[in-house]
CSV table of C-alpha atoms and ligand atoms in Angstrom, one decimal:
chain,number,residue,atom,x,y,z
A,143,MET,CA,91.2,87.3,104.4
A,144,ARG,CA,88.9,85.7,107.0
A,145,GLY,CA,85.8,87.9,107.7
A,146,ARG,CA,86.9,90.4,105.1
A,147,PHE,CA,84.6,89.5,102.1
A,148,SER,CA,81.1,90.9,101.5
A,149,GLU,CA,78.2,88.6,102.1
A,150,ASP,CA,77.4,88.4,98.4
A,151,GLY,CA,81.0,87.2,97.9
A,152,SER,CA,81.8,89.9,95.3
A,153,THR,CA,84.1,92.3,97.1
A,154,ALA,CA,86.2,93.0,100.1
A,155,ASN,CA,85.2,94.6,103.4
A,156,PHE,CA,87.5,96.4,105.7
A,157,GLY,CA,86.3,97.4,109.2
A,158,GLY,CA,88.8,100.1,110.1
A,159,LEU,CA,89.2,102.4,107.1
A,160,ASN,CA,87.3,105.2,108.8
A,161,ILE,CA,86.5,106.7,105.5
A,162,SER,CA,83.1,106.3,103.8
A,163,PRO,CA,82.7,104.4,100.6
A,164,ALA,CA,81.6,107.7,99.0
A,165,GLU,CA,84.8,109.4,100.0
A,166,PHE,CA,86.9,106.5,98.9
A,167,ARG,CA,85.1,106.5,95.6
A,168,SER,CA,85.8,110.2,95.1
A,169,MET,CA,89.6,109.6,95.1
A,170,ASP,CA,91.3,110.2,91.8
A,171,ARG,CA,94.7,108.9,92.8
A,172,PHE,CA,96.4,106.8,95.5
A,173,MET,CA,99.9,107.3,96.9
A,174,PHE,CA,101.8,104.5,98.7
A,175,CYS,CA,104.9,104.9,100.8
A,176,ALA,CA,106.9,102.2,102.5
A,177,CYS,CA,110.4,100.9,102.9
A,178,GLY,CA,112.1,97.6,101.9
A,179,THR,CA,109.9,94.6,101.5
A,180,ALA,CA,106.8,96.6,102.3
A,181,LEU,CA,107.5,98.9,99.4
A,182,HIS,CA,107.7,95.8,97.1
A,183,ALA,CA,104.2,94.9,98.3
A,184,CYS,CA,103.1,98.4,97.5
A,185,MET,CA,104.5,98.1,94.0
A,186,VAL,CA,102.4,94.9,93.4
A,187,THR,CA,99.4,96.7,94.8
A,188,GLU,CA,100.0,99.6,92.4
A,189,HIS,CA,100.0,97.2,89.5
A,190,LEU,CA,96.7,95.5,90.7
A,191,ILE,CA,94.8,98.8,91.4
A,192,GLU,CA,95.8,100.3,88.1
A,193,ARG,CA,95.0,97.0,86.3
A,194,PHE,CA,91.6,96.2,87.9
A,195,ALA,CA,90.3,99.5,89.2
A,196,ARG,CA,91.9,101.8,86.6
A,197,VAL,CA,92.9,104.5,89.1
A,198,PRO,CA,96.4,106.0,89.0
A,199,VAL,CA,98.7,104.9,91.8
A,200,GLU,CA,102.2,106.1,92.7
A,201,CYS,CA,104.6,104.4,95.0
A,202,ASP,CA,107.7,105.9,96.6
A,203,TYR,CA,110.4,105.1,99.1
A,204,ALA,CA,109.2,106.6,102.3
A,205,SER,CA,112.7,107.9,102.9
A,206,GLU,CA,112.7,109.9,99.6
A,207,PHE,CA,109.1,111.0,99.8
A,208,ARG,CA,109.6,112.7,103.2
A,209,TYR,CA,112.2,115.1,101.7
A,210,ARG,CA,111.2,115.6,98.1
A,211,ASN,CA,108.2,117.8,98.7
A,212,MET,CA,106.3,116.1,96.0
A,213,PRO,CA,103.3,117.9,94.6
A,214,LEU,CA,100.1,115.9,95.3
A,215,PHE,CA,96.7,116.1,93.6
A,216,SER,CA,93.9,117.2,95.9
A,217,ASN,CA,91.8,114.0,95.6
A,218,THR,CA,94.6,111.7,96.7
A,219,LEU,CA,94.4,109.1,99.4
A,220,PHE,CA,97.6,108.3,101.0
A,221,PHE,CA,98.6,104.8,102.2
A,222,VAL,CA,101.6,103.6,104.2
A,223,MET,CA,102.6,99.9,104.6
A,224,SER,CA,104.7,98.8,107.5
A,225,GLN,CA,104.9,95.4,109.2
A,226,SER,CA,106.2,96.9,112.5
A,227,GLY,CA,104.4,100.2,112.3
A,228,GLU,CA,107.6,101.8,113.8
A,229,THR,CA,109.8,102.4,110.7
A,230,ILE,CA,111.0,106.0,111.1
A,231,ASP,CA,111.0,106.9,107.4
A,232,THR,CA,107.5,105.5,106.9
A,233,LEU,CA,106.3,107.3,109.9
A,234,ALA,CA,107.9,110.6,108.7
A,235,ALA,CA,106.3,110.2,105.3
A,236,MET,CA,103.0,109.7,106.9
A,237,ARG,CA,103.4,112.7,109.1
A,238,GLU,CA,104.4,114.8,106.1
A,239,ALA,CA,101.3,113.7,104.1
A,240,LYS,CA,99.1,114.5,107.1
A,241,ARG,CA,100.7,117.9,107.6
A,242,LYS,CA,99.7,118.6,104.0
A,243,GLY,CA,96.1,117.8,104.9
A,244,TYR,CA,95.9,114.3,103.3
A,245,LYS,CA,94.1,111.4,104.9
A,246,VAL,CA,96.5,108.5,105.6
A,247,LEU,CA,95.5,104.8,105.9
A,248,ALA,CA,98.0,102.3,107.2
A,249,VAL,CA,98.5,98.6,106.4
A,250,ASN,CA,100.2,97.4,109.5
A,251,ASN,CA,100.7,94.2,111.5
A,252,VAL,CA,101.4,95.4,115.0
A,253,VAL,CA,98.2,96.5,116.8
A,254,GLY,CA,98.8,99.8,118.6
A,255,SER,CA,102.0,100.6,116.8
A,256,THR,CA,102.9,104.3,116.3
A,257,ILE,CA,101.9,104.2,112.7
A,258,ALA,CA,98.6,102.5,113.5
A,259,ARG,CA,97.8,105.1,116.2
A,260,GLU,CA,98.6,108.1,114.1
A,261,ALA,CA,96.9,106.9,110.9
A,262,ASP,CA,93.4,108.0,110.1
A,263,GLY,CA,92.4,104.4,109.6
A,264,GLY,CA,93.7,101.3,108.1
A,265,ILE,CA,93.9,97.5,107.7
A,266,TYR,CA,95.6,95.3,110.2
A,267,GLN,CA,97.5,92.3,108.8
A,268,HIS,CA,96.8,90.1,111.7
A,269,VAL,CA,99.5,87.5,110.8
A,270,GLY,CA,100.9,87.3,114.3
A,271,PRO,CA,104.4,88.4,115.5
A,272,GLU,CA,107.1,88.1,112.9
A,273,ILE,CA,110.2,87.0,114.6
A,274,GLY,CA,112.8,86.7,111.9
A,275,VAL,CA,114.4,89.9,110.7
A,276,ALA,CA,113.6,89.1,107.1
A,277,SER,CA,110.0,89.8,106.3
A,278,THR,CA,108.2,86.8,104.9
A,279,LYS,CA,104.7,86.1,106.1
A,280,ALA,CA,104.2,89.9,106.5
A,281,PHE,CA,105.1,90.3,102.8
A,282,THR,CA,102.6,87.7,101.6
A,283,SER,CA,99.9,89.1,103.8
A,284,GLN,CA,100.6,92.6,102.4
A,285,LEU,CA,100.2,91.2,98.9
A,286,ILE,CA,96.8,89.7,99.9
A,287,ILE,CA,95.7,93.0,101.4
A,288,GLY,CA,96.9,94.8,98.3
A,289,ALA,CA,94.9,92.5,96.1
A,290,MET,CA,91.8,92.9,98.3
A,291,LEU,CA,92.2,96.7,98.1
A,292,ALA,CA,92.4,96.5,94.3
A,293,LEU,CA,89.2,94.4,94.4
A,294,TYR,CA,87.4,96.8,96.8
A,295,ILE,CA,88.3,99.9,94.6
A,296,ALA,CA,87.6,98.1,91.4
A,297,ARG,CA,84.1,97.0,92.6
A,298,MET,CA,83.4,100.7,93.4
A,299,ARG,CA,84.1,101.5,89.8
A,300,ASP,CA,83.8,99.3,86.7
A,301,MET,CA,84.3,95.7,87.9
A,302,SER,CA,81.2,93.6,87.5
A,303,PHE,CA,79.6,91.5,90.1
A,304,SER,CA,80.6,88.2,88.4
A,305,ASP,CA,84.2,89.4,87.9
A,306,GLY,CA,84.2,90.3,91.6
A,307,VAL,CA,83.0,86.9,92.6
A,308,GLN,CA,85.7,85.3,90.4
A,309,PHE,CA,88.3,87.5,92.0
A,310,VAL,CA,87.1,86.5,95.6
A,311,GLN,CA,87.1,82.8,94.6
A,312,ALA,CA,90.7,83.2,93.3
A,313,LEU,CA,91.9,84.8,96.5
A,314,LYS,CA,90.2,82.1,98.6
A,315,GLY,CA,92.1,79.5,96.4
A,316,ALA,CA,95.5,81.1,97.2
A,317,PRO,CA,96.3,78.9,100.2
A,318,ASP,CA,95.9,75.7,98.1
A,319,HIS,CA,98.3,77.1,95.5
A,320,VAL,CA,100.8,78.1,98.2
A,321,ARG,CA,100.5,74.5,99.6
A,322,ALA,CA,101.2,73.1,96.2
A,323,VAL,CA,104.4,75.2,96.0
A,324,LEU,CA,105.5,74.2,99.5
A,325,LYS,CA,105.4,70.6,98.5
A,326,GLN,CA,108.4,71.3,96.3
A,327,ALA,CA,110.5,72.3,99.2
A,328,ASP,CA,112.9,69.4,98.7
A,329,HIS,CA,113.3,70.2,95.0
A,330,ILE,CA,114.1,73.9,95.9
A,331,LYS,CA,116.5,72.8,98.5
A,332,GLY,CA,118.4,70.8,95.9
A,333,ILE,CA,118.6,73.9,93.7
A,334,ALA,CA,119.8,75.9,96.7
A,335,LYS,CA,122.7,73.5,97.3
A,336,ARG,CA,123.9,73.9,93.6
A,337,TYR,CA,123.6,77.7,93.7
A,338,ALA,CA,125.0,78.6,97.1
A,339,LYS,CA,128.5,78.8,95.6
A,340,TYR,CA,127.7,81.9,93.5
A,341,ARG,CA,128.5,85.4,94.7
A,342,ASP,CA,126.1,87.3,92.4
A,343,MET,CA,122.6,86.6,91.1
A,344,LEU,CA,120.0,88.5,89.0
A,345,PHE,CA,116.3,88.3,89.6
A,346,LEU,CA,114.1,89.2,86.6
A,347,GLY,CA,110.4,89.5,86.1
A,348,ARG,CA,107.8,91.6,84.4
A,349,LEU,CA,104.7,93.5,85.4
A,350,SER,CA,103.4,92.3,88.8
A,351,LEU,CA,106.3,89.9,89.0
A,352,PHE,CA,108.9,92.6,88.7
A,353,PRO,CA,108.4,93.7,92.4
A,354,ILE,CA,108.7,89.9,93.2
A,355,ALA,CA,112.1,89.9,91.5
A,356,LEU,CA,113.1,92.9,93.7
A,357,GLU,CA,111.9,91.0,96.7
A,358,GLY,CA,113.6,87.8,95.8
A,359,ALA,CA,116.9,89.7,95.3
A,360,LEU,CA,116.4,91.5,98.6
A,361,LYS,CA,115.7,88.3,100.5
A,362,LEU,CA,118.7,86.5,99.1
A,363,LYS,CA,121.2,89.3,99.9
A,364,GLU,CA,119.6,89.9,103.3
A,365,ILE,CA,120.0,86.4,104.7
A,366,SER,CA,122.7,84.8,102.6
A,367,TYR,CA,124.9,87.9,101.9
A,368,ILE,CA,125.1,86.9,98.2
A,369,HIS,CA,124.9,90.0,96.0
A,370,ALA,CA,121.6,90.0,94.1
A,371,GLU,CA,119.8,92.5,92.0
A,372,GLY,CA,116.2,92.6,90.8
A,373,TYR,CA,115.2,94.1,87.4
A,374,PRO,CA,112.3,94.2,85.0
A,375,ALA,CA,113.5,91.5,82.6
A,376,ALA,CA,113.7,93.7,79.6
A,377,GLU,CA,115.9,96.2,81.4
A,378,MET,CA,118.7,93.6,81.4
A,379,LYS,CA,120.0,94.6,78.0
A,380,HIS,CA,120.4,98.2,79.2
A,381,GLY,CA,123.4,97.4,81.4
A,382,PRO,CA,123.1,94.4,83.8
A,383,ILE,CA,123.7,92.0,80.9
A,384,ALA,CA,127.4,93.0,81.2
A,385,LEU,CA,127.5,91.0,84.4
A,386,ILE,CA,126.3,87.7,82.8
A,387,CYS,CA,128.8,85.0,82.6
A,388,GLU,CA,129.2,81.4,84.0
A,389,ASP,CA,129.5,82.9,87.5
A,390,CYS,CA,126.3,85.0,87.5
A,391,PRO,CA,123.1,83.0,87.3
A,392,ALA,CA,119.7,84.7,86.5
A,393,LEU,CA,116.4,83.7,88.1
A,394,PHE,CA,113.4,84.4,85.9
A,395,PHE,CA,109.7,84.6,86.7
A,396,VAL,CA,107.8,83.3,83.7
A,397,SER,CA,104.0,83.3,83.4
A,398,SER,CA,101.8,82.4,80.5
A,399,GLY,CA,100.1,85.2,78.6
A,400,GLU,CA,101.3,88.4,76.9
A,401,MET,CA,104.8,88.5,78.4
A,402,PHE,CA,105.7,84.9,77.9
A,403,HIS,CA,107.6,85.2,74.6
A,404,LYS,CA,109.3,88.4,75.7
A,405,VAL,CA,110.6,86.8,78.9
A,406,VAL,CA,111.8,83.7,76.9
A,407,ASN,CA,113.8,86.1,74.7
A,408,SER,CA,115.5,87.6,77.7
A,409,MET,CA,116.3,84.0,79.0
A,410,GLN,CA,117.8,83.2,75.6
A,411,GLU,CA,120.1,86.3,75.9
A,412,ILE,CA,121.4,84.9,79.2
A,413,LYS,CA,121.9,81.4,77.9
A,414,ALA,CA,123.8,82.8,74.9
A,415,ARG,CA,126.3,84.3,77.4
A,416,LYS,CA,126.7,81.1,79.3
A,417,GLY,CA,124.7,82.3,82.3
A,418,LYS,CA,122.8,79.7,84.2
A,419,VAL,CA,119.0,80.1,84.2
A,420,ILE,CA,116.6,79.3,87.0
A,421,ALA,CA,113.0,79.5,85.9
A,422,ILE,CA,110.0,79.9,88.2
A,423,ALA,CA,107.3,79.3,85.7
A,424,THR,CA,103.5,78.7,85.7
A,425,GLU,CA,102.6,75.2,84.7
A,426,SER,CA,101.2,75.9,81.2
A,427,CYS,CA,104.4,77.6,80.1
A,428,GLU,CA,106.2,75.5,77.5
A,429,LEU,CA,109.8,76.6,77.7
A,430,PRO,CA,112.1,75.7,74.8
A,431,GLU,CA,114.0,72.6,75.6
A,432,GLY,CA,117.2,73.2,77.6
A,433,LEU,CA,116.5,76.9,78.2
A,434,ALA,CA,116.2,76.6,81.9
A,435,ASP,CA,118.9,74.8,83.9
A,436,GLU,CA,116.5,74.6,86.8
A,437,LEU,CA,112.8,74.7,86.7
A,438,ILE,CA,110.3,75.4,89.6
A,439,THR,CA,106.8,75.0,88.4
A,440,ILE,CA,104.0,77.0,90.1
A,441,PRO,CA,100.3,76.7,89.6
A,442,GLU,CA,98.4,78.7,87.0
A,443,CYS,CA,96.4,81.3,88.9
A,444,HIS,CA,94.5,84.6,88.9
A,445,GLU,CA,96.7,87.6,88.2
A,446,ALA,CA,96.0,88.9,91.8
A,447,VAL,CA,97.2,85.6,93.3
A,448,LEU,CA,100.2,85.0,91.1
A,449,PRO,CA,102.6,87.4,92.9
A,450,ILE,CA,101.9,85.6,96.2
A,451,VAL,CA,102.4,82.1,94.7
A,452,ALA,CA,105.6,83.3,92.9
A,453,THR,CA,107.0,84.6,96.2
A,454,ILE,CA,107.1,81.3,98.0
A,455,PRO,CA,109.8,79.6,95.9
A,456,VAL,CA,112.2,82.6,96.2
A,457,GLN,CA,111.6,82.8,99.9
A,458,LEU,CA,112.5,79.1,100.2
A,459,LEU,CA,115.4,79.4,97.8
A,460,SER,CA,116.9,82.2,99.9
A,461,TYR,CA,116.3,80.3,103.1
A,462,TYR,CA,118.0,77.1,101.9
A,463,ILE,CA,120.9,78.9,100.4
A,464,ALA,CA,121.4,80.8,103.7
A,465,VAL,CA,121.2,77.5,105.6
A,466,GLU,CA,123.7,75.9,103.2
A,467,LEU,CA,126.1,78.8,103.9
A,468,GLU,CA,125.5,78.4,107.6
A,469,ARG,CA,124.2,82.0,108.0
A,470,ASP,CA,122.0,83.1,110.9
A,471,VAL,CA,118.8,83.1,109.0
A,472,ASP,CA,116.7,84.7,111.7
A,473,LYS,CA,119.2,87.4,112.7
A,474,PRO,CA,121.3,88.4,109.7
A,475,ARG,CA,124.2,90.6,110.3
A,476,ASN,CA,123.9,94.4,110.4
A,477,LEU,CA,120.1,94.4,110.3
A,478,ALA,CA,117.4,95.2,112.8
A,479,LYS,CA,113.8,94.0,112.8
A,480,SER,CA,112.5,97.6,112.8
A,481,VAL,CA,114.5,100.5,111.6
A,482,THR,CA,113.6,103.3,114.1
A,483,VAL,CA,116.5,105.6,113.3
A,484,GLU,CA,117.1,107.5,110.2
B,605,M6R,O1,108.3,97.1,109.6
B,605,M6R,P1,108.4,97.6,108.1
B,605,M6R,O2,107.5,96.8,107.2
B,605,M6R,O3,108.1,99.1,108.0
B,605,M6R,O4,109.8,97.4,107.7
B,605,M6R,C1,110.3,97.9,106.4
B,605,M6R,C2,111.6,97.3,106.1
B,605,M6R,O5,112.6,97.7,107.0
B,605,M6R,C3,111.6,95.8,106.1
B,605,M6R,O6,110.6,95.3,105.2
B,605,M6R,C4,113.0,95.3,105.6
B,605,M6R,O7,113.2,95.6,104.3
B,605,M6R,C5,113.0,93.8,105.9
B,605,M6R,N1,114.2,93.5,106.6
B,605,M6R,C6,112.9,92.9,104.7
B,605,M6R,O8,113.0,91.6,104.9
């Protein structure tokens, strides 16, 4: 974030977009393509741009976009996200969009990577080299950049100066919230020890926390080899609920606000089928007594910051479960840091 807020503290500034504010403002739609964890960051960004800037956004797997010959609207700005900047499917999606005459901006961590060189402009993540195969700091930094993009676009449209200032303050407060969650590392380690024995797990969340459920499930399977699936919580009753039994715990993201009671209902459906429930809940959520077998409390925070703060406990949980199972956390089997072949 450093150096990327306007002097008046009400919006974001990006140096390398290579597109004028007027051109940016004229866009009717944004399209995001990425793979794996980076796609989950795009999905959170989609939610935030639509919520705060009220501009339609579409996200797609880069591997699908490159072949599906999707019709695009003329005033569409194309984004790709890639930590490495070398992922072949993301690169191919970007080339396809460029061939069709669209401008492509890249969110990327590796300066001088192929994607960075071929993009029309973009935003560097600047989080330093990521050594472990599983994307962690790259993901949280993509979430920050996604939130800042939503702010930037929103302030070009209907977001007021004071709402912009509040948004900026909320983003600046994110590190403190993350620190507060990190203090619970030992508590999360204890949960990991109790749950490492399971072979399947569900991750459930709603709205901007649904992509974090996808990411939590991906992180767990990637480094611990436990089978895990992420779903929007309400989708559970359309099939996955058949899996619920004593041997299949479910992890829920719970936040205060409009979705609270709906998520609680979904948790009760799990409990009724003897499934264990882990809740990652914001501190003002008053969960019915006994509903959660395990509770990780996260700070109440701005909607743009919540996905970041909610990510930390699932990254830690996956990490401690993998350590408990004596997996190679940095180099999980069958995976490469950047996927440069199709
Ligand atoms: O370098 P990229 O961000 O383009 O990589 C995309 C995916 O391959 C990557 O996020 C993958 O899903 C990670 N192993 C997740 O931890």
